PDB file of C-alpha atoms in Angstrom:
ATOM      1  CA  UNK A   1     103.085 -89.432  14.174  1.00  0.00           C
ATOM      2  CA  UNK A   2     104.520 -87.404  11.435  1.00  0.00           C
ATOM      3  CA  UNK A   3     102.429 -87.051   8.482  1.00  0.00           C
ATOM      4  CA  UNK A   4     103.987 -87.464   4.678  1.00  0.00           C
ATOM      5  CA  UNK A   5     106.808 -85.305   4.317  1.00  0.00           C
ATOM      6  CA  UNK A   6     107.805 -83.891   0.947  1.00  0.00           C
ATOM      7  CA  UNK A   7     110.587 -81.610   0.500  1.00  0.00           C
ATOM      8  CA  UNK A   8     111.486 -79.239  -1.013  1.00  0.00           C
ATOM      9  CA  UNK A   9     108.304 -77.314  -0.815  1.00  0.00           C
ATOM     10  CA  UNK A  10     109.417 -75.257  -3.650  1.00  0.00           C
ATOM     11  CA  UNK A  11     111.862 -75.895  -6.382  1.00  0.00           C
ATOM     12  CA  UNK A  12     112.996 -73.753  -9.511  1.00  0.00           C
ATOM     13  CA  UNK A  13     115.070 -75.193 -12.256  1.00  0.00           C
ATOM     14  CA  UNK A  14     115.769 -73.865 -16.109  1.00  0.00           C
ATOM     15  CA  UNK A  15     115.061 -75.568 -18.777  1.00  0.00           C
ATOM     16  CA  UNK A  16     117.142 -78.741 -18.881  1.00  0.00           C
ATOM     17  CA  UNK A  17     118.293 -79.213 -15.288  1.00  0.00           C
ATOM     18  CA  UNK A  18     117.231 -82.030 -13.658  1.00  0.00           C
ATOM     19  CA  UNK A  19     114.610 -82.071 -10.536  1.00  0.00           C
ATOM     20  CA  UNK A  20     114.636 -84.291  -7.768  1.00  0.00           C
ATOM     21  CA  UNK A  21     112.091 -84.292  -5.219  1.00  0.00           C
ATOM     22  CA  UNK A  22     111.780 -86.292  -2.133  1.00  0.00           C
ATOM     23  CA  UNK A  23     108.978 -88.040  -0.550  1.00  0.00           C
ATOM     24  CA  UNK A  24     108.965 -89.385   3.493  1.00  0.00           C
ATOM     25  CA  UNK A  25     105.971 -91.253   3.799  1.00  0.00           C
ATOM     26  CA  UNK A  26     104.555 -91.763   7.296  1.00  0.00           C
ATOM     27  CA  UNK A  27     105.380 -94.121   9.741  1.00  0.00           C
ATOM     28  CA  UNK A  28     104.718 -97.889   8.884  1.00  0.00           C
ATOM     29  CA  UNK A  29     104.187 -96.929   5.699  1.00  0.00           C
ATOM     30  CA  UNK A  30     105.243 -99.253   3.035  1.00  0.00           C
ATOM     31  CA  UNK A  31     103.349 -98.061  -0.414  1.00  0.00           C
ATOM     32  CA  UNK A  32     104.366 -94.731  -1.526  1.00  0.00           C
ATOM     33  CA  UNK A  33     102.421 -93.219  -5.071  1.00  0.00           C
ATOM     34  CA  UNK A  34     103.053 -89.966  -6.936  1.00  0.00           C
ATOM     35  CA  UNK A  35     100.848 -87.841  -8.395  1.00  0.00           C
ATOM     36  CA  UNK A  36     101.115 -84.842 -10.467  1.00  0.00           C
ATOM     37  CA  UNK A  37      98.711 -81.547 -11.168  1.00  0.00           C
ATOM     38  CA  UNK A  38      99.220 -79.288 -13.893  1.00  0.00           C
ATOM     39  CA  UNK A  39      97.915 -75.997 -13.450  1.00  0.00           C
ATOM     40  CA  UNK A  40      94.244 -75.830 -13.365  1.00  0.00           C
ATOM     41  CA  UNK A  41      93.862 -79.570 -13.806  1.00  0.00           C
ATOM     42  CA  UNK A  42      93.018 -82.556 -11.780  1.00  0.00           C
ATOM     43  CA  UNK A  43      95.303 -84.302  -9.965  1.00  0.00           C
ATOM     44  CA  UNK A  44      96.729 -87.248 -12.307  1.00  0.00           C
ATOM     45  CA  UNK A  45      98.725 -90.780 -10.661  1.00  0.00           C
ATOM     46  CA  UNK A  46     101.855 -91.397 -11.767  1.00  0.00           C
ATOM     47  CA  UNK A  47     103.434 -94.377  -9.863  1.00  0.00           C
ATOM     48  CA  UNK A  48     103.248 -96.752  -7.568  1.00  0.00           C
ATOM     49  CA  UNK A  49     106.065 -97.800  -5.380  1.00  0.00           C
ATOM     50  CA  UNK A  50     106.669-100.296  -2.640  1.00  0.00           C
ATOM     51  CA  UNK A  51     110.855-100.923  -0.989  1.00  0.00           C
ATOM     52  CA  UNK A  52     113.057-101.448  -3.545  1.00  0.00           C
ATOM     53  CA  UNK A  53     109.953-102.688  -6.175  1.00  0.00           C
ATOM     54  CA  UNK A  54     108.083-100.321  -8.663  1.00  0.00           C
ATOM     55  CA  UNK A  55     104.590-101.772  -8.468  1.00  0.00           C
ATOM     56  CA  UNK A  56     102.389 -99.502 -11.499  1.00  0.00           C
ATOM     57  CA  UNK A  57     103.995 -96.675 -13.211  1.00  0.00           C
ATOM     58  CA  UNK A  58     101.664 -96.714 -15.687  1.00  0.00           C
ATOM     59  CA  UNK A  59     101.130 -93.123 -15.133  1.00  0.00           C
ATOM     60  CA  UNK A  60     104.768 -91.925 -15.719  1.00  0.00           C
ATOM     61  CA  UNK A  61     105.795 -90.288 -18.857  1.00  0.00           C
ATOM     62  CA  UNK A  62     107.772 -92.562 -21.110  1.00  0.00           C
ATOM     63  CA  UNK A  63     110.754 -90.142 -21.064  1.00  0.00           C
ATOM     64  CA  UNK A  64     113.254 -88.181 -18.445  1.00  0.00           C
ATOM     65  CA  UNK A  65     110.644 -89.622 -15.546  1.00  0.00           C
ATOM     66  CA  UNK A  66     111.932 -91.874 -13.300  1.00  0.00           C
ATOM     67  CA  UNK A  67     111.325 -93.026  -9.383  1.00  0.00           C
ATOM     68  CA  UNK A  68     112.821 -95.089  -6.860  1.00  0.00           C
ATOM     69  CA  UNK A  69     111.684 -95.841  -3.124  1.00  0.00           C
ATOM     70  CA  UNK A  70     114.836 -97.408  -1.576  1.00  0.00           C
ATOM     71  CA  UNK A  71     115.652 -99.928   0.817  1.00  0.00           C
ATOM     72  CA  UNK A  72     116.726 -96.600   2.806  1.00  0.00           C
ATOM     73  CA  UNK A  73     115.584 -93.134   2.687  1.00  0.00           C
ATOM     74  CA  UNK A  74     112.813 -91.268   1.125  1.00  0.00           C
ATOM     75  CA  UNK A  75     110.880 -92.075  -2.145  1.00  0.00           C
ATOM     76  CA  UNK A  76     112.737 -89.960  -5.322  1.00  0.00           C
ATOM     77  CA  UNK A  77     110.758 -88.769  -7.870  1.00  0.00           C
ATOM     78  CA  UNK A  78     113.565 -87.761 -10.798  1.00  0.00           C
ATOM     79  CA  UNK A  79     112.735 -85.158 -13.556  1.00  0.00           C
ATOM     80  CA  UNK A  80     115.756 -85.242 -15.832  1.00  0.00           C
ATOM     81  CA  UNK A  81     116.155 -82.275 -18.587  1.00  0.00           C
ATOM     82  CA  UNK A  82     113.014 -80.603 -17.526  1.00  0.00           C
ATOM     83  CA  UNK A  83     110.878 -78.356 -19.918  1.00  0.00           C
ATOM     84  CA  UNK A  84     108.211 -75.694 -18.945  1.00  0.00           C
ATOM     85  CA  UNK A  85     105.964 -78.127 -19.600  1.00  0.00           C
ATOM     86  CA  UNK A  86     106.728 -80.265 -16.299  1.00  0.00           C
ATOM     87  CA  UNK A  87     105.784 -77.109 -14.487  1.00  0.00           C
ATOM     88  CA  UNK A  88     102.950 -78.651 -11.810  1.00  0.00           C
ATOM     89  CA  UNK A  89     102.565 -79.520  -8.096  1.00  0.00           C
ATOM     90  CA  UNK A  90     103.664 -83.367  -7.206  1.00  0.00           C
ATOM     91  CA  UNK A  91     102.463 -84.711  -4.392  1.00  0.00           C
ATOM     92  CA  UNK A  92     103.653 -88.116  -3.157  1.00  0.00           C
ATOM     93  CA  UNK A  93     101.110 -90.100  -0.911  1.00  0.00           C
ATOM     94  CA  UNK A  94     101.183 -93.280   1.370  1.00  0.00           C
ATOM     95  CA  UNK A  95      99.485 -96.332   2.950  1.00  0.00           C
ATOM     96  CA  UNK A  96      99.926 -99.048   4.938  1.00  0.00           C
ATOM     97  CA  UNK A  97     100.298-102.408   4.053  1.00  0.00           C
ATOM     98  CA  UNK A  98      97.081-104.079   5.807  1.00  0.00           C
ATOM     99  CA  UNK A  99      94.210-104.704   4.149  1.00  0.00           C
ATOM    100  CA  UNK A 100      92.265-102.845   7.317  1.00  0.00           C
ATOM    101  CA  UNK A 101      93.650 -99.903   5.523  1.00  0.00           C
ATOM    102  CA  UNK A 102      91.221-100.027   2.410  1.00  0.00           C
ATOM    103  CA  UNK A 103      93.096 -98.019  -0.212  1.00  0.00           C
ATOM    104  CA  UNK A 104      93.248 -95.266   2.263  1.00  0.00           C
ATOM    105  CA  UNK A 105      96.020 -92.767   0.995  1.00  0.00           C
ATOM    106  CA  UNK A 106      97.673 -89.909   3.257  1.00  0.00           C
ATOM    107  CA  UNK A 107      99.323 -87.103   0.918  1.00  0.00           C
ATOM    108  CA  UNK A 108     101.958 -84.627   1.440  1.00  0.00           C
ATOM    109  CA  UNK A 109     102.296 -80.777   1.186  1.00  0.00           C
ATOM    110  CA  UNK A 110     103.522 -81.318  -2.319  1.00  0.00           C
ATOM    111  CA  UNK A 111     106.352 -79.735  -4.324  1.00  0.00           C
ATOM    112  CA  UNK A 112     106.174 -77.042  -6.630  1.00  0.00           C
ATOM    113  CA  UNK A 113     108.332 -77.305  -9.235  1.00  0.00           C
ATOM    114  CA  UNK A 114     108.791 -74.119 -11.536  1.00  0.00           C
ATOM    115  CA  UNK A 115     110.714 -74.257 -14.951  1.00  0.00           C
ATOM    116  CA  UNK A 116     112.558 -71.089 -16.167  1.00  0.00           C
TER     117      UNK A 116
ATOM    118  CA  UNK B   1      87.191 -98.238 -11.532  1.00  0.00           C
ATOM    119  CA  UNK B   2      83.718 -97.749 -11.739  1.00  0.00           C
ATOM    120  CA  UNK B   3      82.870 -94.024 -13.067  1.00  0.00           C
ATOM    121  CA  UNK B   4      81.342 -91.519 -10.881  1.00  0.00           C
ATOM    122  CA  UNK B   5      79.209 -87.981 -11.477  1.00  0.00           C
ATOM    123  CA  UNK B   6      79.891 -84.958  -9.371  1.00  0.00           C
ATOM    124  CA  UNK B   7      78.256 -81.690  -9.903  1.00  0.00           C
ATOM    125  CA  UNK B   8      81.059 -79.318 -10.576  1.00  0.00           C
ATOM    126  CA  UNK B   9      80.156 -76.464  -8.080  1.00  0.00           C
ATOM    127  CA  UNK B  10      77.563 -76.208  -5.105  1.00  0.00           C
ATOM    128  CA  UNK B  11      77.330 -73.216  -2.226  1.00  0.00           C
ATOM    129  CA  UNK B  12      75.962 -73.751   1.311  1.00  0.00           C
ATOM    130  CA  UNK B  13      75.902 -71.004   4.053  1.00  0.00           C
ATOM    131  CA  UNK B  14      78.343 -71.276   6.566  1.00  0.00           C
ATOM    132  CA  UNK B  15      76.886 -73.164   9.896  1.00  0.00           C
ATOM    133  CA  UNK B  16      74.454 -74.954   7.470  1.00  0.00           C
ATOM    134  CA  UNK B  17      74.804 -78.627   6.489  1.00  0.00           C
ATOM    135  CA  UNK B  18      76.365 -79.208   3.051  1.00  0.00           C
ATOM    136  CA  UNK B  19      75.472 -82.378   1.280  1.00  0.00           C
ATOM    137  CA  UNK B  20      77.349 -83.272  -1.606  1.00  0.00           C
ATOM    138  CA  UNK B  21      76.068 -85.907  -3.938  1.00  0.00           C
ATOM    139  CA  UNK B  22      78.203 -88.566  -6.107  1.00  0.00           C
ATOM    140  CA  UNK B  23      76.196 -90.972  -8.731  1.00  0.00           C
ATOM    141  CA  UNK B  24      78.539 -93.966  -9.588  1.00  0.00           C
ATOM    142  CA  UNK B  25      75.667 -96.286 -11.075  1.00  0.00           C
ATOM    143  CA  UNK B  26      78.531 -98.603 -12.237  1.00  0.00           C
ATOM    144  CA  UNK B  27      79.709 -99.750  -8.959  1.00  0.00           C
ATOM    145  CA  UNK B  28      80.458-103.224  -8.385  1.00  0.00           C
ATOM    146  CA  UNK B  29      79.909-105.404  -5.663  1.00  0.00           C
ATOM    147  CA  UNK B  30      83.708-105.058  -4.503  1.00  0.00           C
ATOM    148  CA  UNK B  31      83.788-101.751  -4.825  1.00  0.00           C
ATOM    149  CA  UNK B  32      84.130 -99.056  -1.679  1.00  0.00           C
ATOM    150  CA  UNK B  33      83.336 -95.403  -2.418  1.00  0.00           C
ATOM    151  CA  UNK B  34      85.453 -92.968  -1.077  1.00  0.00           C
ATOM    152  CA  UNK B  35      85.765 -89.028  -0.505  1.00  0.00           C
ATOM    153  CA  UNK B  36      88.388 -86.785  -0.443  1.00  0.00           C
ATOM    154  CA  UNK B  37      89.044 -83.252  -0.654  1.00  0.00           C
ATOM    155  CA  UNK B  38      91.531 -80.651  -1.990  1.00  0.00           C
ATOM    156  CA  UNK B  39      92.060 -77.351  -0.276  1.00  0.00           C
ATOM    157  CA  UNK B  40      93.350 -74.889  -2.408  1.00  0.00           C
ATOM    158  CA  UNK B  41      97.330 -75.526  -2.730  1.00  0.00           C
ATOM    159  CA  UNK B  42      97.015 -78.133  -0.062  1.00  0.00           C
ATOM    160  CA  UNK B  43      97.510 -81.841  -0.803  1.00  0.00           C
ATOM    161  CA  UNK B  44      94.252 -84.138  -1.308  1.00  0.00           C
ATOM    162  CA  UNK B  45      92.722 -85.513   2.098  1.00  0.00           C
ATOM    163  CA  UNK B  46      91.168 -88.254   3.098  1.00  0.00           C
ATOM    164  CA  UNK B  47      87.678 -88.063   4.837  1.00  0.00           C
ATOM    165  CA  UNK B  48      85.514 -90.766   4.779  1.00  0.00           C
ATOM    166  CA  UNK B  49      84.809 -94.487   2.939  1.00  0.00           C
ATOM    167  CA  UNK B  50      82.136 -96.660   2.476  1.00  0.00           C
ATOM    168  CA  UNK B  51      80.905 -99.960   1.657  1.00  0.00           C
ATOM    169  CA  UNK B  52      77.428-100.294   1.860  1.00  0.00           C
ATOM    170  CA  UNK B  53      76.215 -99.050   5.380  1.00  0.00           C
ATOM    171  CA  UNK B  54      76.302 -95.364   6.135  1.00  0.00           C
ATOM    172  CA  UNK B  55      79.405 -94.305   8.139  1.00  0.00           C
ATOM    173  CA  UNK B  56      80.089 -91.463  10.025  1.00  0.00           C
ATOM    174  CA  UNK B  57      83.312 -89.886  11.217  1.00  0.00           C
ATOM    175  CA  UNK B  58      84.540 -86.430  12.940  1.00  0.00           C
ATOM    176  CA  UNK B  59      84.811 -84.891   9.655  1.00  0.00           C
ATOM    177  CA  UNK B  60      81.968 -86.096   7.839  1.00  0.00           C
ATOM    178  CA  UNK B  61      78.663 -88.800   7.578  1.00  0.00           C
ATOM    179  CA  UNK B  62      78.766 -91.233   4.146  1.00  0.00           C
ATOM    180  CA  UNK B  63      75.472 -92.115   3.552  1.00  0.00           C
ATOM    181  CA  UNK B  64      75.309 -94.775   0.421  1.00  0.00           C
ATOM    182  CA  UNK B  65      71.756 -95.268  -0.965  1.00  0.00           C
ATOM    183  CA  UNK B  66      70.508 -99.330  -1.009  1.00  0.00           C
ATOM    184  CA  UNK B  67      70.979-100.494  -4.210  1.00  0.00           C
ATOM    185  CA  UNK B  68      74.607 -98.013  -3.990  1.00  0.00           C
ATOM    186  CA  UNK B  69      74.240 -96.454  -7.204  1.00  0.00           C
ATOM    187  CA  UNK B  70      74.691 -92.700  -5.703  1.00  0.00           C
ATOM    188  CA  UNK B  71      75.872 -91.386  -2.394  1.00  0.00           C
ATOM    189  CA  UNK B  72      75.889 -87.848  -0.352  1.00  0.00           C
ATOM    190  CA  UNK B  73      78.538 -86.825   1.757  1.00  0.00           C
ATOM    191  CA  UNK B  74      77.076 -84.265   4.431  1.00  0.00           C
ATOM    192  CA  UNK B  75      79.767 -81.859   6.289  1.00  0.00           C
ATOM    193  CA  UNK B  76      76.616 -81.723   9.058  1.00  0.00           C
ATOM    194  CA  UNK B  77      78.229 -77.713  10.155  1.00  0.00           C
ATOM    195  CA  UNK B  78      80.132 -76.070   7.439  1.00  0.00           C
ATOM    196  CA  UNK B  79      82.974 -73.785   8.276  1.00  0.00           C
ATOM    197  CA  UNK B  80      85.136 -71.369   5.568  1.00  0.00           C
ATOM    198  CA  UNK B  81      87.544 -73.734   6.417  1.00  0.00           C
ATOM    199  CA  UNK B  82      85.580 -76.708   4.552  1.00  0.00           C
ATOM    200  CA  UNK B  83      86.141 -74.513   1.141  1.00  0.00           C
ATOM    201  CA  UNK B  84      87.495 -76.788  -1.380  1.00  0.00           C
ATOM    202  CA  UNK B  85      87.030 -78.927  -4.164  1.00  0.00           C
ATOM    203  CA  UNK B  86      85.437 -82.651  -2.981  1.00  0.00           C
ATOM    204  CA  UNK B  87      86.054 -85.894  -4.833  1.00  0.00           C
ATOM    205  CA  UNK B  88      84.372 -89.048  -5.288  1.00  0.00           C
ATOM    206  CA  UNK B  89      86.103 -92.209  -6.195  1.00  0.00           C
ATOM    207  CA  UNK B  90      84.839 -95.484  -6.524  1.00  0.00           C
ATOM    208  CA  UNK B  91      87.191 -98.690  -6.497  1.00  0.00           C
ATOM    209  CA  UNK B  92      88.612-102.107  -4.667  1.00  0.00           C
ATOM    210  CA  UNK B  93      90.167-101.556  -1.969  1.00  0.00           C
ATOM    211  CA  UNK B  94      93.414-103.597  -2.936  1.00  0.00           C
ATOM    212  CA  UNK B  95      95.477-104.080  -6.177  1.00  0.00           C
ATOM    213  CA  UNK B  96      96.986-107.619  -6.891  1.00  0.00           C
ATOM    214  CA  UNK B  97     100.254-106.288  -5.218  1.00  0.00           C
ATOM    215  CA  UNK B  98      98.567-106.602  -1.781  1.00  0.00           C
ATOM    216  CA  UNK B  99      98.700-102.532  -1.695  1.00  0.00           C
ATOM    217  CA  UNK B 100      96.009 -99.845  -3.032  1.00  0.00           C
ATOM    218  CA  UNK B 101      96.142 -99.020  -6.506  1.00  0.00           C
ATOM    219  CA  UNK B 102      96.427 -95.351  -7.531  1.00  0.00           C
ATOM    220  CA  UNK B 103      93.584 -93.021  -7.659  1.00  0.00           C
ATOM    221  CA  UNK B 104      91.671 -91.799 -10.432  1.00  0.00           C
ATOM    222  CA  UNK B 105      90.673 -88.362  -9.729  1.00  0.00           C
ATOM    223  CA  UNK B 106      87.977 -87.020 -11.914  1.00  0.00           C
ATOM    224  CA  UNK B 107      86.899 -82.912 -11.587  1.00  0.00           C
ATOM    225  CA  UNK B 108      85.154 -83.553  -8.191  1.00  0.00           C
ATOM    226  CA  UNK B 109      82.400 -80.909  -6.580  1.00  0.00           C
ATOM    227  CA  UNK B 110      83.774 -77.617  -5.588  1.00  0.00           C
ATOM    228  CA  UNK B 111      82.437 -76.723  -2.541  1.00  0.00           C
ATOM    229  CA  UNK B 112      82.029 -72.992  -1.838  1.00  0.00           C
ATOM    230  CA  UNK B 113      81.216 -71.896   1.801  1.00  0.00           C
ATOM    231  CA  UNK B 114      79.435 -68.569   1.764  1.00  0.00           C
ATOM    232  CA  UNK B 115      79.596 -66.402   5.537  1.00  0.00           C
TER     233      UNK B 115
END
């Protein structure tokens, strides 16, 4: 059973580009979150997505953040117009939908995204 | 969420037990603690949660004191390998939208394996 897949692993854009990174979560798996860590700091939530619904994304910055988990095909987190300042790892997690599962959450490699 | 207290570093000797203690005094009767950890440019992992018994698993034993105001997780033989930072988070185990919530990460313990 493949684990959470996140891709790319890496990802450079300049200023102003937009980043898109990808999130696979792991078979069964119907929750997907996101989660961002700026250098040197703890690891903060972002969102909270089931198919098609955004559940919490009371972590997401007001502005050029957005996400999606489709009906189809991976979860999208969406940077638009970056800045150096988005500059952090994201990792994307997942869970089942049972309560047997107890908030467990399985979490990808991550992304690194780098802003020139 | 219920707030928890980590020291932020500890060092055991690698083959020796390393117990790692969590105080989350506010925990309420819902409540599940849970540990993960962080290896350095790795994503989080998941290692072990608790109610109110002690559990044990093939990473780790949970051991939650009565009145579950503190815990200890206890890596029983520490390896280099277990070199990372370890986090303690306290909260329900589902969110009104039938899923888990996200989770509040605070500083956690980094754990520092010595050879």
């Amino acid at each position: 059973n493949a684990g959470v897949m996140q891709n790319p692993r890496h990802l450079v854009r300049r200023r102003g580009q937009e980043a898109r990174l990808r999130c696979s979560p792991m078979k069964g798996h119907s929750h997907v979150y996101w989660y961002r860590q700026l250098p040197e700091e703890g690891l903060k939530f972002m969102v909270y997505l089931q198919k098609e619904n955004i559940i919490d994304e009371s972590g997401m910055p007001k502005e050029r953040f957005s996400a999606e988990f489709p009906k189809e095909g991976p979860s999208i987190l969406r940077i638009q117009q970056v800045v150096r300042g988005d500059s952090a790892a994201y990792f994307c997690a997942s869970s089942p939908r049972t309560f047997l599962a107890k908030n467990i959450q399985y979490f990808g490699a991550g992304t690194r995204l780098s802003v020139l | 969420d219920a707030k928890t207290t980590q020291p932020p570093s500890m060092d055991c000797a690698e083959g020796r037990a390393a117990n790692l203690p969590c105080n989350h005094s506010t925990i309420s009767g819902n409540e599940y603690v849970y540990w993960y950890r962080q290896i350095h440019s790795q994503g989080p992992q998941y290692i072990i949660h608790g109610l109110k018994n002690n559990e044990t698993n093939e990473m780790a034993s949970l051991i939650i004191t009565e009145d579950r105001k503190s815990s200890t997780l206890i890596l029983p033989h520490a390896t280099l390998r277990d070199t990372a930072v370890y986090y303690c988070i306290v909260r329900s185990p589902m969110s009104s939208g039938g899923g888990a919530d996200g989770l509040t990460f605070g500083k956690g313990t980094h754990l520092i394996i010595q050879p």
